[in-house]
PDB file of C-alpha atoms in Angstrom:
ATOM      1  CA  UNK A 564       0.000   0.000   0.000  1.00 68.00           C
ATOM      2  CA  UNK A 565       1.158   3.543  -0.894  1.00 77.00           C
ATOM      3  CA  UNK A 566       3.763   2.103  -3.222  1.00 84.00           C
ATOM      4  CA  UNK A 567       4.863   4.358  -6.140  1.00 85.00           C
ATOM      5  CA  UNK A 568       2.348   2.636  -8.427  1.00 86.00           C
ATOM      6  CA  UNK A 569      -0.445   3.075  -5.897  1.00 90.00           C
ATOM      7  CA  UNK A 570       0.383   6.770  -5.418  1.00 91.00           C
ATOM      8  CA  UNK A 571       0.312   7.281  -9.203  1.00 92.00           C
ATOM      9  CA  UNK A 572      -3.141   5.695  -9.376  1.00 92.00           C
ATOM     10  CA  UNK A 573      -4.364   7.801  -6.445  1.00 93.00           C
ATOM     11  CA  UNK A 574      -3.273  10.907  -8.389  1.00 95.00           C
ATOM     12  CA  UNK A 575      -4.891   9.619 -11.622  1.00 94.00           C
ATOM     13  CA  UNK A 576      -8.121   8.836  -9.737  1.00 95.00           C
ATOM     14  CA  UNK A 577      -8.404  12.280  -8.185  1.00 95.00           C
ATOM     15  CA  UNK A 578      -7.652  13.933 -11.533  1.00 95.00           C
ATOM     16  CA  UNK A 579     -10.485  11.861 -13.078  1.00 96.00           C
ATOM     17  CA  UNK A 580     -12.850  12.727 -10.213  1.00 96.00           C
ATOM     18  CA  UNK A 581     -12.113  16.477 -10.267  1.00 95.00           C
ATOM     19  CA  UNK A 582     -12.156  16.783 -14.067  1.00 96.00           C
ATOM     20  CA  UNK A 583     -15.225  14.540 -14.439  1.00 94.00           C
ATOM     21  CA  UNK A 584     -17.187  16.470 -11.815  1.00 94.00           C
ATOM     22  CA  UNK A 585     -16.104  19.805 -13.329  1.00 95.00           C
ATOM     23  CA  UNK A 586     -17.278  18.713 -16.799  1.00 94.00           C
ATOM     24  CA  UNK A 587     -20.627  17.611 -15.334  1.00 92.00           C
ATOM     25  CA  UNK A 588     -21.036  20.940 -13.535  1.00 91.00           C
ATOM     26  CA  UNK A 589     -20.224  22.825 -16.734  1.00 92.00           C
ATOM     27  CA  UNK A 590     -22.409  20.798 -19.117  1.00 91.00           C
ATOM     28  CA  UNK A 591     -25.178  20.033 -16.582  1.00 92.00           C
ATOM     29  CA  UNK A 592     -26.445  16.765 -18.137  1.00 93.00           C
ATOM     30  CA  UNK A 593     -29.798  15.432 -16.824  1.00 93.00           C
ATOM     31  CA  UNK A 594     -29.092  13.409 -13.681  1.00 92.00           C
ATOM     32  CA  UNK A 595     -30.805  10.237 -14.911  1.00 91.00           C
ATOM     33  CA  UNK A 596     -28.883  10.340 -18.211  1.00 93.00           C
ATOM     34  CA  UNK A 597     -25.538  10.676 -16.463  1.00 94.00           C
ATOM     35  CA  UNK A 598     -26.382   7.901 -13.999  1.00 94.00           C
ATOM     36  CA  UNK A 599     -27.406   5.619 -16.887  1.00 95.00           C
ATOM     37  CA  UNK A 600     -24.025   6.131 -18.571  1.00 95.00           C
ATOM     38  CA  UNK A 601     -22.186   5.492 -15.296  1.00 94.00           C
ATOM     39  CA  UNK A 602     -24.362   2.418 -14.634  1.00 94.00           C
ATOM     40  CA  UNK A 603     -23.495   0.870 -18.016  1.00 95.00           C
ATOM     41  CA  UNK A 604     -19.765   1.607 -17.675  1.00 95.00           C
ATOM     42  CA  UNK A 605     -19.709   0.397 -14.037  1.00 92.00           C
ATOM     43  CA  UNK A 606     -21.503  -2.833 -15.021  1.00 91.00           C
ATOM     44  CA  UNK A 607     -19.012  -3.459 -17.852  1.00 93.00           C
ATOM     45  CA  UNK A 608     -16.062  -2.790 -15.521  1.00 91.00           C
ATOM     46  CA  UNK A 609     -17.492  -5.148 -12.889  1.00 86.00           C
ATOM     47  CA  UNK A 610     -18.062  -7.817 -15.569  1.00 85.00           C
ATOM     48  CA  UNK A 611     -14.478  -7.340 -16.779  1.00 87.00           C
ATOM     49  CA  UNK A 612     -13.232  -7.742 -13.205  1.00 84.00           C
ATOM     50  CA  UNK A 613     -15.116 -11.032 -12.855  1.00 81.00           C
ATOM     51  CA  UNK A 614     -13.645 -12.349 -16.107  1.00 81.00           C
ATOM     52  CA  UNK A 615     -10.175 -11.182 -15.088  1.00 79.00           C
ATOM     53  CA  UNK A 616     -10.201 -12.921 -11.690  1.00 77.00           C
ATOM     54  CA  UNK A 617     -12.006 -16.044 -12.931  1.00 78.00           C
ATOM     55  CA  UNK A 618      -9.809 -19.140 -12.734  1.00 80.00           C
ATOM     56  CA  UNK A 619     -10.041 -22.409 -14.679  1.00 83.00           C
ATOM     57  CA  UNK A 620      -9.386 -25.199 -12.188  1.00 82.00           C
ATOM     58  CA  UNK A 621      -9.456 -29.012 -12.368  1.00 84.00           C
ATOM     59  CA  UNK A 622     -12.542 -30.808 -11.070  1.00 82.00           C
ATOM     60  CA  UNK A 623     -11.754 -33.320  -8.305  1.00 80.00           C
ATOM     61  CA  UNK A 624     -13.715 -36.084  -6.588  1.00 81.00           C
ATOM     62  CA  UNK A 625     -13.202 -37.432  -3.051  1.00 78.00           C
ATOM     63  CA  UNK A 626     -11.867 -40.987  -2.570  1.00 76.00           C
ATOM     64  CA  UNK A 627     -10.795 -43.112   0.388  1.00 74.00           C
ATOM     65  CA  UNK A 628      -7.344 -44.517  -0.357  1.00 74.00           C
ATOM     66  CA  UNK A 629      -5.337 -46.553   2.160  1.00 75.00           C
ATOM     67  CA  UNK A 630      -7.630 -45.361   4.901  1.00 73.00           C
ATOM     68  CA  UNK A 631      -7.107 -41.711   3.977  1.00 78.00           C
ATOM     69  CA  UNK A 632      -9.516 -39.228   2.471  1.00 75.00           C
ATOM     70  CA  UNK A 633      -7.968 -37.862  -0.748  1.00 79.00           C
ATOM     71  CA  UNK A 634      -9.037 -35.922  -3.823  1.00 79.00           C
ATOM     72  CA  UNK A 635      -8.289 -37.084  -7.361  1.00 78.00           C
ATOM     73  CA  UNK A 636      -8.606 -35.129 -10.570  1.00 79.00           C
ATOM     74  CA  UNK A 637     -11.373 -36.241 -12.935  1.00 78.00           C
ATOM     75  CA  UNK A 638      -9.757 -34.804 -16.054  1.00 78.00           C
ATOM     76  CA  UNK A 639     -12.450 -32.133 -16.295  1.00 83.00           C
ATOM     77  CA  UNK A 640     -12.077 -28.393 -15.702  1.00 84.00           C
ATOM     78  CA  UNK A 641     -14.442 -25.698 -14.517  1.00 82.00           C
ATOM     79  CA  UNK A 642     -14.534 -21.931 -13.953  1.00 77.00           C
ATOM     80  CA  UNK A 643     -13.964 -20.888 -10.327  1.00 77.00           C
ATOM     81  CA  UNK A 644     -14.305 -17.559  -8.553  1.00 70.00           C
ATOM     82  CA  UNK A 645     -12.619 -17.036  -5.191  1.00 70.00           C
ATOM     83  CA  UNK A 646     -14.885 -15.938  -2.353  1.00 63.00           C
ATOM     84  CA  UNK A 647     -13.156 -12.566  -1.944  1.00 61.00           C
ATOM     85  CA  UNK A 648     -14.258 -11.579  -5.447  1.00 62.00           C
ATOM     86  CA  UNK A 649     -17.972 -12.169  -4.840  1.00 63.00           C
ATOM     87  CA  UNK A 650     -19.542  -8.682  -4.956  1.00 58.00           C
ATOM     88  CA  UNK A 651     -20.938  -8.253  -1.440  1.00 58.00           C
ATOM     89  CA  UNK A 652     -19.121  -4.970  -0.840  1.00 69.00           C
ATOM     90  CA  UNK A 653     -20.822  -1.589  -0.862  1.00 73.00           C
ATOM     91  CA  UNK A 654     -18.756  -0.420  -3.834  1.00 79.00           C
ATOM     92  CA  UNK A 655     -19.973  -3.307  -5.988  1.00 81.00           C
ATOM     93  CA  UNK A 656     -23.517  -2.771  -4.701  1.00 83.00           C
ATOM     94  CA  UNK A 657     -23.465   0.732  -6.231  1.00 89.00           C
ATOM     95  CA  UNK A 658     -24.561  -0.906  -9.488  1.00 90.00           C
ATOM     96  CA  UNK A 659     -27.808  -1.958  -7.793  1.00 89.00           C
ATOM     97  CA  UNK A 660     -28.236   1.430  -6.113  1.00 91.00           C
ATOM     98  CA  UNK A 661     -27.755   3.198  -9.442  1.00 93.00           C
ATOM     99  CA  UNK A 662     -30.282   0.895 -11.108  1.00 94.00           C
ATOM    100  CA  UNK A 663     -32.941   1.611  -8.483  1.00 92.00           C
ATOM    101  CA  UNK A 664     -32.196   5.356  -8.451  1.00 92.00           C
ATOM    102  CA  UNK A 665     -32.677   5.484 -12.243  1.00 93.00           C
ATOM    103  CA  UNK A 666     -35.660   3.213 -12.790  1.00 92.00           C
ATOM    104  CA  UNK A 667     -37.803   3.536  -9.656  1.00 90.00           C
ATOM    105  CA  UNK A 668     -40.905   5.621 -10.338  1.00 88.00           C
ATOM    106  CA  UNK A 669     -41.687   6.373  -6.694  1.00 87.00           C
ATOM    107  CA  UNK A 670     -40.001   9.733  -6.046  1.00 86.00           C
ATOM    108  CA  UNK A 671     -39.673   9.054  -2.306  1.00 84.00           C
ATOM    109  CA  UNK A 672     -37.674   5.857  -2.846  1.00 86.00           C
ATOM    110  CA  UNK A 673     -35.770   7.391  -5.739  1.00 88.00           C
ATOM    111  CA  UNK A 674     -34.601  10.161  -3.407  1.00 87.00           C
ATOM    112  CA  UNK A 675     -33.644   7.611  -0.754  1.00 86.00           C
ATOM    113  CA  UNK A 676     -31.405   5.799  -3.217  1.00 89.00           C
ATOM    114  CA  UNK A 677     -29.859   9.111  -4.251  1.00 91.00           C
ATOM    115  CA  UNK A 678     -28.972   9.702  -0.595  1.00 89.00           C
ATOM    116  CA  UNK A 679     -27.551   6.169  -0.218  1.00 88.00           C
ATOM    117  CA  UNK A 680     -25.334   6.603  -3.302  1.00 90.00           C
ATOM    118  CA  UNK A 681     -24.273  10.053  -2.137  1.00 89.00           C
ATOM    119  CA  UNK A 682     -23.060   8.793   1.237  1.00 84.00           C
ATOM    120  CA  UNK A 683     -21.743   5.326   0.451  1.00 85.00           C
ATOM    121  CA  UNK A 684     -20.033   6.099  -2.861  1.00 89.00           C
ATOM    122  CA  UNK A 685     -18.122   9.132  -1.599  1.00 89.00           C
ATOM    123  CA  UNK A 686     -17.003   7.454   1.629  1.00 86.00           C
ATOM    124  CA  UNK A 687     -16.500   3.936   0.263  1.00 86.00           C
ATOM    125  CA  UNK A 688     -15.001   4.985  -3.055  1.00 90.00           C
ATOM    126  CA  UNK A 689     -12.458   7.300  -1.397  1.00 92.00           C
ATOM    127  CA  UNK A 690     -11.451   4.633   1.127  1.00 90.00           C
ATOM    128  CA  UNK A 691     -11.103   2.064  -1.682  1.00 89.00           C
ATOM    129  CA  UNK A 692      -8.819   4.362  -3.682  1.00 92.00           C
ATOM    130  CA  UNK A 693      -6.655   5.364  -0.706  1.00 92.00           C
ATOM    131  CA  UNK A 694      -6.513   1.905   0.922  1.00 88.00           C
ATOM    132  CA  UNK A 695      -6.650  -0.186  -2.245  1.00 84.00           C
ATOM    133  CA  UNK A 696      -7.021  -3.898  -1.562  1.00 78.00           C
ATOM    134  CA  UNK A 697      -5.189  -4.770  -4.801  1.00 81.00           C
ATOM    135  CA  UNK A 698      -2.134  -2.526  -4.213  1.00 81.00           C
ATOM    136  CA  UNK A 699      -0.051  -5.230  -2.436  1.00 80.00           C
ATOM    137  CA  UNK A 700      -0.415  -7.515  -5.475  1.00 80.00           C
ATOM    138  CA  UNK A 701       2.056  -5.504  -7.584  1.00 82.00           C
ATOM    139  CA  UNK A 702       5.818  -5.546  -7.020  1.00 80.00           C
ATOM    140  CA  UNK A 703       6.600  -2.460  -9.112  1.00 83.00           C
ATOM    141  CA  UNK A 704       5.016   0.705 -10.481  1.00 83.00           C
ATOM    142  CA  UNK A 705       5.394  -0.696 -14.000  1.00 86.00           C
ATOM    143  CA  UNK A 706       3.465  -3.854 -13.121  1.00 85.00           C
ATOM    144  CA  UNK A 707       0.796  -1.726 -11.427  1.00 85.00           C
ATOM    145  CA  UNK A 708       0.358   0.566 -14.433  1.00 88.00           C
ATOM    146  CA  UNK A 709       0.385  -2.336 -16.912  1.00 88.00           C
ATOM    147  CA  UNK A 710      -2.388  -4.191 -15.057  1.00 88.00           C
ATOM    148  CA  UNK A 711      -5.882  -3.997 -16.637  1.00 88.00           C
ATOM    149  CA  UNK A 712      -7.300  -5.022 -13.243  1.00 87.00           C
ATOM    150  CA  UNK A 713      -5.747  -1.961 -11.582  1.00 89.00           C
ATOM    151  CA  UNK A 714      -7.166   0.382 -14.233  1.00 92.00           C
ATOM    152  CA  UNK A 715     -10.602  -1.215 -13.847  1.00 92.00           C
ATOM    153  CA  UNK A 716     -10.445  -0.850 -10.054  1.00 90.00           C
ATOM    154  CA  UNK A 717      -9.526   2.835  -9.985  1.00 93.00           C
ATOM    155  CA  UNK A 718     -11.743   3.898 -12.909  1.00 94.00           C
ATOM    156  CA  UNK A 719     -14.726   2.119 -11.311  1.00 94.00           C
ATOM    157  CA  UNK A 720     -14.273   3.813  -7.945  1.00 94.00           C
ATOM    158  CA  UNK A 721     -13.632   7.194  -9.561  1.00 95.00           C
ATOM    159  CA  UNK A 722     -16.879   6.878 -11.529  1.00 94.00           C
ATOM    160  CA  UNK A 723     -19.038   6.061  -8.519  1.00 94.00           C
ATOM    161  CA  UNK A 724     -17.558   9.055  -6.661  1.00 95.00           C
ATOM    162  CA  UNK A 725     -18.391  11.293  -9.649  1.00 95.00           C
ATOM    163  CA  UNK A 726     -21.967   9.961  -9.633  1.00 94.00           C
ATOM    164  CA  UNK A 727     -22.278  10.733  -5.902  1.00 93.00           C
ATOM    165  CA  UNK A 728     -20.819  14.229  -6.204  1.00 94.00           C
ATOM    166  CA  UNK A 729     -23.146  15.097  -9.079  1.00 93.00           C
ATOM    167  CA  UNK A 730     -26.120  13.799  -7.098  1.00 92.00           C
ATOM    168  CA  UNK A 731     -25.103  16.189  -4.327  1.00 88.00           C
ATOM    169  CA  UNK A 732     -24.701  19.092  -6.755  1.00 89.00           C
ATOM    170  CA  UNK A 733     -27.734  18.463  -8.980  1.00 88.00           C
ATOM    171  CA  UNK A 734     -31.020  20.180  -8.126  1.00 85.00           C
ATOM    172  CA  UNK A 735     -32.855  17.153  -9.592  1.00 85.00           C
ATOM    173  CA  UNK A 736     -31.876  14.937  -6.660  1.00 84.00           C
ATOM    174  CA  UNK A 737     -33.047  17.532  -4.103  1.00 80.00           C
ATOM    175  CA  UNK A 738     -31.332  15.776  -1.186  1.00 80.00           C
ATOM    176  CA  UNK A 739     -30.959  17.632   2.095  1.00 76.00           C
ATOM    177  CA  UNK A 740     -29.352  17.099   5.476  1.00 74.00           C
ATOM    178  CA  UNK A 741     -32.461  15.325   6.785  1.00 74.00           C
ATOM    179  CA  UNK A 742     -31.970  12.646   4.101  1.00 72.00           C
ATOM    180  CA  UNK A 743     -28.725  11.699   5.876  1.00 75.00           C
ATOM    181  CA  UNK A 744     -30.781   9.899   8.538  1.00 79.00           C
ATOM    182  CA  UNK A 745     -32.014   7.398   5.940  1.00 74.00           C
ATOM    183  CA  UNK A 746     -28.499   7.193   4.480  1.00 77.00           C
ATOM    184  CA  UNK A 747     -26.919   6.378   7.877  1.00 81.00           C
ATOM    185  CA  UNK A 748     -29.531   3.694   8.631  1.00 81.00           C
ATOM    186  CA  UNK A 749     -28.959   2.170   5.186  1.00 76.00           C
ATOM    187  CA  UNK A 750     -25.163   2.219   5.605  1.00 77.00           C
ATOM    188  CA  UNK A 751     -25.357   0.463   9.000  1.00 80.00           C
ATOM    189  CA  UNK A 752     -27.749  -2.216   7.707  1.00 80.00           C
ATOM    190  CA  UNK A 753     -25.851  -2.762   4.455  1.00 75.00           C
ATOM    191  CA  UNK A 754     -22.479  -2.869   6.218  1.00 72.00           C
ATOM    192  CA  UNK A 755     -23.818  -5.467   8.621  1.00 74.00           C
ATOM    193  CA  UNK A 756     -25.196  -7.553   5.750  1.00 73.00           C
ATOM    194  CA  UNK A 757     -21.927  -7.122   3.850  1.00 70.00           C
ATOM    195  CA  UNK A 758     -19.814  -8.290   6.811  1.00 70.00           C
ATOM    196  CA  UNK A 759     -22.127 -11.248   7.350  1.00 71.00           C
ATOM    197  CA  UNK A 760     -22.133 -12.381   3.708  1.00 69.00           C
ATOM    198  CA  UNK A 761     -18.366 -11.961   3.348  1.00 66.00           C
ATOM    199  CA  UNK A 762     -17.846 -13.932   6.561  1.00 69.00           C
ATOM    200  CA  UNK A 763     -19.941 -16.785   5.137  1.00 69.00           C
ATOM    201  CA  UNK A 764     -17.826 -16.790   1.969  1.00 64.00           C
ATOM    202  CA  UNK A 765     -14.477 -16.624   3.791  1.00 65.00           C
ATOM    203  CA  UNK A 766     -12.340 -19.487   5.041  1.00 63.00           C
ATOM    204  CA  UNK A 767     -10.100 -18.712   8.059  1.00 62.00           C
ATOM    205  CA  UNK A 768      -6.459 -19.707   7.553  1.00 58.00           C
TER     206      UNK A 768
END
């Protein structure tokens, strides 16, 4: 963490966030249109991440051999996704929040999802960029910058922060301080669910 490569990506991310938000403020696109574009790009980036971390592993079957329980390969292979890549984190859930914020017709619930995105994406996205979980995977700045996974990670989190900032700026969202109560309740409940689901999918070593 905070390796030269990580620091470069932090700088790139904040340049993207500042320039992206400035362009939005200047051009003032309709909120729903901007969120639709971000939703599509975020979905494609998340799909790319899944394909990138997907592993092809041999299929095994359990046998008892000489009184011991062993696994033997069957000669077949299957796609496998490690538990830590299953999207039960708030950042990955932004895709769902964006979907509901765009397509819900009920203005009350639409506004609630705006407030959830506003709070969770700014806080979670910034933490993800600064304390990147993938940073320790790269031995050098060159390897970091050459990694498609790293670009996907930082572009994704920059985009969700831009969406949150524009929600806060846009008059269409009409969120106020009182909406923070709903946002805080949602964050607590979603964090609890996230911790629980990730705990189920984790294996202590």
